[in-house]
Amino acid sequence: MVHVGIGYDVHQLVAGRKLVLGGVEIPHPKGLDGHSDADALMHAICDAILGALGEEDIGHFFPNTDPRWKGVPSRVFLAEASRQVLQRSGRIVNVDATVIAQAPKIYPHIAGMKKAIADALGLQERQIGIKATTNELMGFIGREEGIAAIAVASVDLPF
Ligand code: MG
């Protein structure tokens, strides 16, 4: 039976941080702020997979109050989501996500993101969809105060 999950994440853009999205470090004057590497795309995908399992969100498994997760690369969280799927004898069918960012341009990095996400989940790149849009200069994303990501995942489970 195929189960579907949805995930959403947003992080603030601040000076003095690296910008990491989809496991790719992108040259930019500002980076996403957070306890881990603040990779909003990987976090949204993680929540989508956990959601398909009917599980609690990423913050439950990796609380931002726990020093163990300070500065960790978010592929660790995806690997845990993947482990939870395998533990239930399931398999991820596909993941699809959209990054919402006014700047920088995301498109040149999409191939790298697909590879990093596929590697973290033990999937093929063709199972990962990544798109990007701006917010047409509106709101906090339009003002480049933050970057958001939304994702869905479908997971085939034996129940
Ligand atoms: Mg997050």
PDB file of C-alpha atoms and ligand atoms in Angstrom:
ATOM      1  CA  MET A   1       0.000   0.000   0.000  1.00  0.00           C
ATOM      2  CA  VAL A   2       1.418   3.371  -0.999  1.00  0.00           C
ATOM      3  CA  HIS A   3       1.394   6.001   1.746  1.00  0.00           C
ATOM      4  CA  VAL A   4       1.974   9.704   1.088  1.00  0.00           C
ATOM      5  CA  GLY A   5       3.502  12.287   3.421  1.00  0.00           C
ATOM      6  CA  ILE A   6       4.020  16.033   3.268  1.00  0.00           C
ATOM      7  CA  GLY A   7       6.752  18.179   4.782  1.00  0.00           C
ATOM      8  CA  TYR A   8       7.405  21.907   5.067  1.00  0.00           C
ATOM      9  CA  ASP A   9      10.339  23.780   6.498  1.00  0.00           C
ATOM     10  CA  VAL A  10      11.659  27.314   6.603  1.00  0.00           C
ATOM     11  CA  HIS A  11      14.844  28.840   7.972  1.00  0.00           C
ATOM     12  CA  GLN A  12      16.015  32.408   8.336  1.00  0.00           C
ATOM     13  CA  LEU A  13      18.781  33.749   6.052  1.00  0.00           C
ATOM     14  CA  VAL A  14      21.519  35.387   8.093  1.00  0.00           C
ATOM     15  CA  ALA A  15      25.045  36.675   7.530  1.00  0.00           C
ATOM     16  CA  GLY A  16      27.922  34.515   8.726  1.00  0.00           C
ATOM     17  CA  ARG A  17      26.396  31.117   7.913  1.00  0.00           C
ATOM     18  CA  LYS A  18      27.036  28.753   5.022  1.00  0.00           C
ATOM     19  CA  LEU A  19      24.079  28.233   2.709  1.00  0.00           C
ATOM     20  CA  VAL A  20      23.404  24.499   2.461  1.00  0.00           C
ATOM     21  CA  LEU A  21      20.369  23.321   0.515  1.00  0.00           C
ATOM     22  CA  GLY A  22      19.701  19.757  -0.565  1.00  0.00           C
ATOM     23  CA  GLY A  23      23.133  18.820   0.750  1.00  0.00           C
ATOM     24  CA  VAL A  24      24.858  21.294  -1.594  1.00  0.00           C
ATOM     25  CA  GLU A  25      26.869  24.250  -0.331  1.00  0.00           C
ATOM     26  CA  ILE A  26      25.848  27.254  -2.441  1.00  0.00           C
ATOM     27  CA  PRO A  27      28.027  30.382  -2.569  1.00  0.00           C
ATOM     28  CA  HIS A  28      25.893  33.242  -1.202  1.00  0.00           C
ATOM     29  CA  PRO A  29      26.439  36.223   1.128  1.00  0.00           C
ATOM     30  CA  LYS A  30      23.970  34.759   3.638  1.00  0.00           C
ATOM     31  CA  GLY A  31      23.199  31.260   4.897  1.00  0.00           C
ATOM     32  CA  LEU A  32      20.345  29.528   6.681  1.00  0.00           C
ATOM     33  CA  ASP A  33      20.323  29.798  10.454  1.00  0.00           C
ATOM     34  CA  GLY A  34      19.567  26.817  12.662  1.00  0.00           C
ATOM     35  CA  HIS A  35      20.860  24.238  15.114  1.00  0.00           C
ATOM     36  CA  SER A  36      21.983  21.780  12.413  1.00  0.00           C
ATOM     37  CA  ASP A  37      23.196  22.897   8.993  1.00  0.00           C
ATOM     38  CA  ALA A  38      19.617  24.281   8.606  1.00  0.00           C
ATOM     39  CA  ASP A  39      19.103  22.555   5.242  1.00  0.00           C
ATOM     40  CA  ALA A  40      15.405  23.412   4.827  1.00  0.00           C
ATOM     41  CA  LEU A  41      15.068  21.188   1.735  1.00  0.00           C
ATOM     42  CA  MET A  42      16.410  18.065   3.413  1.00  0.00           C
ATOM     43  CA  HIS A  43      14.312  18.835   6.508  1.00  0.00           C
ATOM     44  CA  ALA A  44      11.106  19.122   4.457  1.00  0.00           C
ATOM     45  CA  ILE A  45      11.885  15.815   2.700  1.00  0.00           C
ATOM     46  CA  CYS A  46      12.634  14.169   6.041  1.00  0.00           C
ATOM     47  CA  ASP A  47       9.244  15.271   7.396  1.00  0.00           C
ATOM     48  CA  ALA A  48       7.500  14.061   4.236  1.00  0.00           C
ATOM     49  CA  ILE A  49       8.971  10.570   4.677  1.00  0.00           C
ATOM     50  CA  LEU A  50       8.225  10.494   8.413  1.00  0.00           C
ATOM     51  CA  GLY A  51       4.706  11.728   7.630  1.00  0.00           C
ATOM     52  CA  ALA A  52       4.134   8.876   5.184  1.00  0.00           C
ATOM     53  CA  LEU A  53       5.022   6.515   8.049  1.00  0.00           C
ATOM     54  CA  GLY A  54       2.559   8.268  10.358  1.00  0.00           C
ATOM     55  CA  GLU A  55       5.520   9.240  12.528  1.00  0.00           C
ATOM     56  CA  GLU A  56       6.227  12.439  14.396  1.00  0.00           C
ATOM     57  CA  ASP A  57       8.283  15.184  12.788  1.00  0.00           C
ATOM     58  CA  ILE A  58      12.037  15.680  12.523  1.00  0.00           C
ATOM     59  CA  GLY A  59      12.101  17.813  15.689  1.00  0.00           C
ATOM     60  CA  HIS A  60      10.885  14.819  17.680  1.00  0.00           C
ATOM     61  CA  PHE A  61      13.746  12.611  16.523  1.00  0.00           C
ATOM     62  CA  PHE A  62      16.408  15.327  16.471  1.00  0.00           C
ATOM     63  CA  PRO A  63      15.474  18.008  19.048  1.00  0.00           C
ATOM     64  CA  ASN A  64      17.253  21.336  18.494  1.00  0.00           C
ATOM     65  CA  THR A  65      17.992  21.393  22.209  1.00  0.00           C
ATOM     66  CA  ASP A  66      20.242  18.318  21.889  1.00  0.00           C
ATOM     67  CA  PRO A  67      23.920  19.288  21.466  1.00  0.00           C
ATOM     68  CA  ARG A  68      24.520  16.041  19.494  1.00  0.00           C
ATOM     69  CA  TRP A  69      22.743  17.572  16.473  1.00  0.00           C
ATOM     70  CA  LYS A  70      24.512  20.943  16.587  1.00  0.00           C
ATOM     71  CA  GLY A  71      25.988  21.678  13.160  1.00  0.00           C
ATOM     72  CA  VAL A  72      25.372  18.150  11.834  1.00  0.00           C
ATOM     73  CA  PRO A  73      24.814  17.684   8.108  1.00  0.00           C
ATOM     74  CA  SER A  74      21.135  17.027   7.477  1.00  0.00           C
ATOM     75  CA  ARG A  75      21.889  13.880   5.467  1.00  0.00           C
ATOM     76  CA  VAL A  76      22.051  12.263   8.948  1.00  0.00           C
ATOM     77  CA  PHE A  77      18.332  13.032   9.381  1.00  0.00           C
ATOM     78  CA  LEU A  78      17.469  11.647   5.951  1.00  0.00           C
ATOM     79  CA  ALA A  79      19.436   8.490   6.711  1.00  0.00           C
ATOM     80  CA  GLU A  80      17.356   8.046   9.882  1.00  0.00           C
ATOM     81  CA  ALA A  81      14.090   8.541   7.950  1.00  0.00           C
ATOM     82  CA  SER A  82      15.290   5.944   5.433  1.00  0.00           C
ATOM     83  CA  ARG A  83      16.180   3.571   8.279  1.00  0.00           C
ATOM     84  CA  GLN A  84      12.647   3.922   9.672  1.00  0.00           C
ATOM     85  CA  VAL A  85      11.207   2.984   6.270  1.00  0.00           C
ATOM     86  CA  LEU A  86      13.422  -0.116   6.060  1.00  0.00           C
ATOM     87  CA  GLN A  87      12.573  -1.063   9.648  1.00  0.00           C
ATOM     88  CA  ARG A  88       8.924  -1.355   8.508  1.00  0.00           C
ATOM     89  CA  SER A  89       9.979  -3.391   5.440  1.00  0.00           C
ATOM     90  CA  GLY A  90       8.916  -0.472   3.268  1.00  0.00           C
ATOM     91  CA  ARG A  91      10.515   1.329   0.349  1.00  0.00           C
ATOM     92  CA  ILE A  92      10.426   4.946  -0.732  1.00  0.00           C
ATOM     93  CA  VAL A  93       8.766   5.161  -4.159  1.00  0.00           C
ATOM     94  CA  ASN A  94       9.629   8.794  -4.843  1.00  0.00           C
ATOM     95  CA  VAL A  95      10.207  12.188  -3.305  1.00  0.00           C
ATOM     96  CA  ASP A  96       9.221  15.506  -4.855  1.00  0.00           C
ATOM     97  CA  ALA A  97      10.072  18.932  -3.479  1.00  0.00           C
ATOM     98  CA  THR A  98      10.002  22.641  -4.266  1.00  0.00           C
ATOM     99  CA  VAL A  99      12.447  25.199  -2.885  1.00  0.00           C
ATOM    100  CA  ILE A 100      11.004  28.703  -2.503  1.00  0.00           C
ATOM    101  CA  ALA A 101      13.836  31.236  -2.575  1.00  0.00           C
ATOM    102  CA  GLN A 102      14.154  34.734  -4.011  1.00  0.00           C
ATOM    103  CA  ALA A 103      17.940  34.336  -4.223  1.00  0.00           C
ATOM    104  CA  PRO A 104      20.297  32.711  -5.037  1.00  0.00           C
ATOM    105  CA  LYS A 105      19.374  30.917  -8.255  1.00  0.00           C
ATOM    106  CA  ILE A 106      18.655  27.309  -7.322  1.00  0.00           C
ATOM    107  CA  TYR A 107      18.444  25.752 -10.778  1.00  0.00           C
ATOM    108  CA  PRO A 108      22.219  25.306 -11.348  1.00  0.00           C
ATOM    109  CA  HIS A 109      22.428  23.227  -8.155  1.00  0.00           C
ATOM    110  CA  ILE A 110      19.477  20.904  -8.693  1.00  0.00           C
ATOM    111  CA  ALA A 111      21.497  18.017 -10.179  1.00  0.00           C
ATOM    112  CA  GLY A 112      23.873  18.117  -7.193  1.00  0.00           C
ATOM    113  CA  MET A 113      20.945  18.242  -4.759  1.00  0.00           C
ATOM    114  CA  LYS A 114      19.283  15.225  -6.378  1.00  0.00           C
ATOM    115  CA  LYS A 115      22.494  13.248  -6.070  1.00  0.00           C
ATOM    116  CA  ALA A 116      23.065  14.218  -2.410  1.00  0.00           C
ATOM    117  CA  ILE A 117      19.455  13.441  -1.460  1.00  0.00           C
ATOM    118  CA  ALA A 118      19.419  10.144  -3.374  1.00  0.00           C
ATOM    119  CA  ASP A 119      22.702   9.130  -1.704  1.00  0.00           C
ATOM    120  CA  ALA A 120      21.402  10.002   1.778  1.00  0.00           C
ATOM    121  CA  LEU A 121      18.220   7.968   1.207  1.00  0.00           C
ATOM    122  CA  GLY A 122      19.814   5.072  -0.689  1.00  0.00           C
ATOM    123  CA  LEU A 123      17.703   5.871  -3.780  1.00  0.00           C
ATOM    124  CA  GLN A 124      18.281   6.549  -7.477  1.00  0.00           C
ATOM    125  CA  GLU A 125      18.383  10.157  -8.641  1.00  0.00           C
ATOM    126  CA  ARG A 126      15.377   9.492 -10.903  1.00  0.00           C
ATOM    127  CA  GLN A 127      13.287   8.951  -7.734  1.00  0.00           C
ATOM    128  CA  ILE A 128      13.948  12.513  -6.578  1.00  0.00           C
ATOM    129  CA  GLY A 129      12.182  15.575  -8.001  1.00  0.00           C
ATOM    130  CA  ILE A 130      13.447  19.058  -7.114  1.00  0.00           C
ATOM    131  CA  LYS A 131      11.989  22.275  -8.443  1.00  0.00           C
ATOM    132  CA  ALA A 132      12.524  25.865  -7.440  1.00  0.00           C
ATOM    133  CA  THR A 133      10.498  29.051  -7.545  1.00  0.00           C
ATOM    134  CA  THR A 134      10.904  32.590  -6.300  1.00  0.00           C
ATOM    135  CA  ASN A 135       8.185  34.227  -4.223  1.00  0.00           C
ATOM    136  CA  GLU A 136       7.744  36.992  -6.835  1.00  0.00           C
ATOM    137  CA  LEU A 137       9.425  39.473  -4.431  1.00  0.00           C
ATOM    138  CA  MET A 138       6.548  39.157  -1.929  1.00  0.00           C
ATOM    139  CA  GLY A 139       6.718  38.593   1.809  1.00  0.00           C
ATOM    140  CA  PHE A 140       9.673  37.394   3.895  1.00  0.00           C
ATOM    141  CA  ILE A 141      10.949  35.105   1.158  1.00  0.00           C
ATOM    142  CA  GLY A 142      10.691  37.905  -1.395  1.00  0.00           C
ATOM    143  CA  ARG A 143      12.713  40.149   0.937  1.00  0.00           C
ATOM    144  CA  GLU A 144      15.365  37.382   1.174  1.00  0.00           C
ATOM    145  CA  GLU A 145      14.826  36.991   4.922  1.00  0.00           C
ATOM    146  CA  GLY A 146      14.397  33.238   4.612  1.00  0.00           C
ATOM    147  CA  ILE A 147      14.125  30.207   2.350  1.00  0.00           C
ATOM    148  CA  ALA A 148      11.326  27.626   2.508  1.00  0.00           C
ATOM    149  CA  ALA A 149      10.883  24.153   1.091  1.00  0.00           C
ATOM    150  CA  ILE A 150       7.881  21.885   0.681  1.00  0.00           C
ATOM    151  CA  ALA A 151       8.045  18.171  -0.100  1.00  0.00           C
ATOM    152  CA  VAL A 152       5.973  15.074  -0.609  1.00  0.00           C
ATOM    153  CA  ALA A 153       7.106  11.481  -0.333  1.00  0.00           C
ATOM    154  CA  SER A 154       5.386   8.254  -1.274  1.00  0.00           C
ATOM    155  CA  VAL A 155       6.357   5.134   0.624  1.00  0.00           C
ATOM    156  CA  ASP A 156       5.265   1.602  -0.201  1.00  0.00           C
ATOM    157  CA  LEU A 157       4.535  -0.267   3.017  1.00  0.00           C
ATOM    158  CA  PRO A 158       3.373  -3.867   3.519  1.00  0.00           C
ATOM    159  CA  PHE A 159       0.186  -2.747   5.334  1.00  0.00           C
TER     160      PHE A 159
HETATM  161 MG    MG B   1      14.471  22.792   9.753  1.00  0.00          MG
END
